[in-house]
Coordinates of C-alpha atoms in Angstrom, one line a residue:
M557 CA -9.6 14.9 9.1
S558 CA -12.4 14.1 6.6
T559 CA -11.9 11.5 3.9
H560 CA -11.9 14.3 1.3
N561 CA -8.9 15.8 2.9
L562 CA -6.9 12.5 2.7
Y563 CA -5.8 13.1 -0.9
A564 CA -4.6 16.6 0.0
A565 CA -2.9 15.6 3.2
Y566 CA -1.0 12.6 1.8
G567 CA -0.7 13.1 -2.0
C568 CA 0.0 9.4 -2.5
W569 CA 0.7 7.9 -5.8
H570 CA 1.7 4.3 -4.9
L571 CA -0.8 4.1 -2.1
R572 CA -3.6 6.1 -3.8
F573 CA -5.6 2.9 -3.9
L574 CA -5.6 2.8 -0.1
L575 CA -6.8 6.4 0.1
D576 CA -9.6 5.4 -2.4
F577 CA -10.4 2.4 -0.1
F578 CA -10.5 4.7 3.0
T579 CA -12.7 7.2 1.1
A580 CA -15.1 4.4 0.0
T581 CA -15.4 3.1 3.5
G582 CA -15.5 6.5 5.2
L583 CA -12.3 5.8 7.2
T584 CA -9.3 8.0 8.0
P585 CA -6.0 6.7 9.5
Y586 CA -7.3 7.7 12.9
S587 CA -10.7 6.0 12.6
Y588 CA -9.1 2.9 11.1
S589 CA -6.7 2.7 14.0
K590 CA -9.6 2.4 16.4
L591 CA -10.3 -1.0 14.9
T592 CA -6.9 -2.2 16.0
D593 CA -5.3 -3.4 19.3
N594 CA -3.0 -0.4 19.5
P595 CA -4.8 2.7 18.1
T596 CA -2.1 5.3 18.8
S597 CA 0.8 3.4 17.3
T598 CA -1.3 2.2 14.4
A599 CA -2.5 5.6 13.4
Q600 CA 1.0 7.1 13.6
A601 CA 2.6 4.2 11.6
L602 CA -0.1 4.4 9.0
R603 CA 0.3 8.2 8.6
T604 CA 4.0 7.8 8.2
Q605 CA 3.6 5.1 5.5
L606 CA 1.1 7.3 3.7
K607 CA 3.5 10.2 3.8
R608 CA 6.3 8.0 2.5
D609 CA 3.9 6.7 -0.1
D610 CA 5.0 3.1 0.4
M611 CA 4.4 0.0 2.6
K612 CA 4.7 -3.7 2.3
L613 CA 2.0 -5.5 0.4
S614 CA 1.2 -7.7 3.4
R615 CA 0.6 -4.5 5.4
A616 CA -1.9 -3.2 2.9
K617 CA -3.7 -6.6 2.8
L618 CA -3.9 -6.5 6.6
I619 CA -5.3 -3.0 6.7
V620 CA -8.0 -4.0 4.2
S621 CA -8.7 -7.2 6.1
I622 CA -9.2 -5.5 9.4
V623 CA -11.9 -3.4 7.8
G624 CA -13.6 -6.7 6.7
Y625 CA -12.5 -6.9 3.1
K626 CA -9.8 -8.8 1.1
L627 CA -7.2 -7.2 -1.2
D628 CA -5.7 -8.9 -4.2
V629 CA -3.3 -7.6 -6.8
E630 CA -3.1 -8.5 -10.5
F631 CA -0.8 -7.5 -13.3
K632 CA -2.3 -7.5 -16.7
D633 CA -0.1 -7.5 -19.8
K634 CA -0.7 -4.5 -22.1
T635 CA 0.4 -6.7 -25.0
S636 CA -0.3 -10.3 -24.9
A637 CA 2.4 -12.8 -25.8
I638 CA 2.0 -15.0 -28.8
A639 CA 1.5 -18.6 -27.8
E640 CA 4.0 -20.9 -29.5
T641 CA 3.3 -24.6 -30.3
P642 CA 5.9 -26.4 -28.2
G643 CA 6.4 -29.3 -30.6
Y644 CA 6.1 -31.9 -27.9
T645 CA 3.6 -33.6 -25.7
I646 CA 3.7 -33.7 -21.9
I647 CA 1.7 -36.2 -19.9
L648 CA 1.1 -35.0 -16.3
P649 CA -0.9 -36.2 -13.3
D650 CA -4.3 -34.6 -13.3
H651 CA -3.6 -31.9 -10.6
L652 CA -0.4 -30.8 -12.5
R653 CA -2.2 -30.8 -15.8
E654 CA -4.9 -28.6 -14.3
N655 CA -2.2 -26.2 -13.1
L656 CA -0.7 -26.1 -16.5
E657 CA -4.0 -25.5 -18.3
R658 CA -4.8 -22.8 -15.8
G659 CA -1.4 -21.3 -16.2
A660 CA -0.9 -21.1 -12.4
L661 CA -1.0 -23.1 -9.3
K662 CA -4.3 -23.7 -7.4
K663 CA -4.9 -20.9 -4.9
E664 CA -4.2 -23.1 -1.9
S665 CA -0.9 -24.3 -3.4
R666 CA 0.8 -21.0 -3.9
N667 CA 2.1 -18.0 -2.0
K668 CA -0.6 -15.7 -1.1
N669 CA 0.9 -12.3 -1.6
L670 CA 3.1 -12.6 -4.6
T671 CA 1.3 -15.2 -6.7
F672 CA 0.2 -12.5 -9.1
L673 CA 3.8 -11.5 -9.7
K674 CA 5.0 -15.1 -10.2
E675 CA 2.2 -15.6 -12.7
F676 CA 3.1 -12.4 -14.5
L677 CA 6.7 -13.4 -14.8
A678 CA 5.8 -16.9 -16.0
R679 CA 3.3 -15.6 -18.6
N680 CA 6.0 -13.3 -20.0
N681 CA 8.9 -15.7 -19.7
I682 CA 10.8 -13.4 -17.4
S683 CA 13.2 -14.9 -14.8
S684 CA 13.6 -13.3 -11.4
R685 CA 17.2 -12.5 -12.3
N686 CA 16.0 -10.7 -15.5
L687 CA 13.3 -8.9 -13.4
A688 CA 15.9 -7.7 -11.0
Q689 CA 18.2 -6.5 -13.8
R690 CA 15.4 -4.6 -15.6
I691 CA 14.2 -2.8 -12.5
G692 CA 17.7 -2.0 -11.2
M693 CA 17.7 -4.4 -8.2
S694 CA 20.0 -7.2 -7.1
A695 CA 18.9 -10.7 -7.9
G696 CA 19.1 -11.5 -4.1
A697 CA 16.7 -8.7 -3.3
V698 CA 14.1 -10.1 -5.7
E699 CA 14.6 -13.6 -4.4
T700 CA 14.0 -12.2 -0.9
W701 CA 10.6 -10.9 -2.1
F702 CA 9.6 -14.4 -3.1
S703 CA 11.1 -16.2 0.0
T704 CA 9.3 -13.8 2.4
D705 CA 6.3 -13.5 0.1
D706 CA 6.2 -9.8 0.4
V707 CA 7.3 -6.7 -1.5
A708 CA 7.1 -2.9 -1.1
I709 CA 4.2 -1.6 -3.2
S710 CA 6.5 1.0 -4.9
Y711 CA 8.4 -1.8 -6.5
L712 CA 5.2 -3.1 -8.1
Y713 CA 4.8 0.3 -9.8
R714 CA 8.4 0.0 -11.0
I715 CA 7.7 -3.4 -12.5
K716 CA 4.5 -2.1 -14.0
D717 CA 6.3 0.8 -15.7
V718 CA 9.3 -1.2 -16.9
F719 CA 7.2 -4.0 -18.4
Q720 CA 4.4 -1.8 -19.6
A721 CA 1.7 -3.7 -17.6
D722 CA -1.4 -2.5 -15.9
I723 CA -1.8 -3.0 -12.1
F724 CA -5.1 -3.7 -10.5
F725 CA -5.8 -3.6 -6.7
V726 CA -8.9 -5.7 -6.3
V727 CA -10.9 -5.3 -3.1
S728 CA -13.6 -7.9 -2.5
E729 CA -15.8 -9.2 0.3
R730 CA -13.8 -11.3 2.7
D731 CA -14.7 -14.9 3.2
D732 CA -15.0 -16.0 6.8
D733 CA -12.1 -18.5 6.3
T734 CA -10.0 -15.6 5.0
V735 CA -9.8 -14.0 8.4
N736 CA -7.3 -16.5 9.7
S737 CA -5.5 -17.5 6.5
D738 CA -4.6 -14.1 5.0
N739 CA -2.0 -11.6 6.2

């Protein structure tokens, strides 16, 4: 199968970014699978996930990593929240003050897969319980995402739609130290 036929064969919406990545790198599920330890199983599993149009975020990150790149996800608010003056002063240790000013934890201090989601929720003052309610999930299911640091990509699209956000899949060159630290 040529990379041009990937779109016709799978018709993905949620995993379209992965088809774009394969097309950009000249890969197919079969040629990708040859880069793994178990080519037959890998190719079949990937084809199944593409046909279902869903997979865990950690799996997508692993696929991109095996090819030699890094995948990050970002949510961007379509409408920015108005910053309020809190009416108080907080004095924090330097490392916590830096996190507060940045609006997020330092990269090495946070979950790798769902940091972008936690930051989106914090920026928009949305609790995980409220998130669950708005997307029609149980609060326990959403908490499981954060405790396992993984989520099905289809839920990211549901969040995107409900909260009218934009979703970005960012592929970048992989650092050498990323090989052993990322999923």
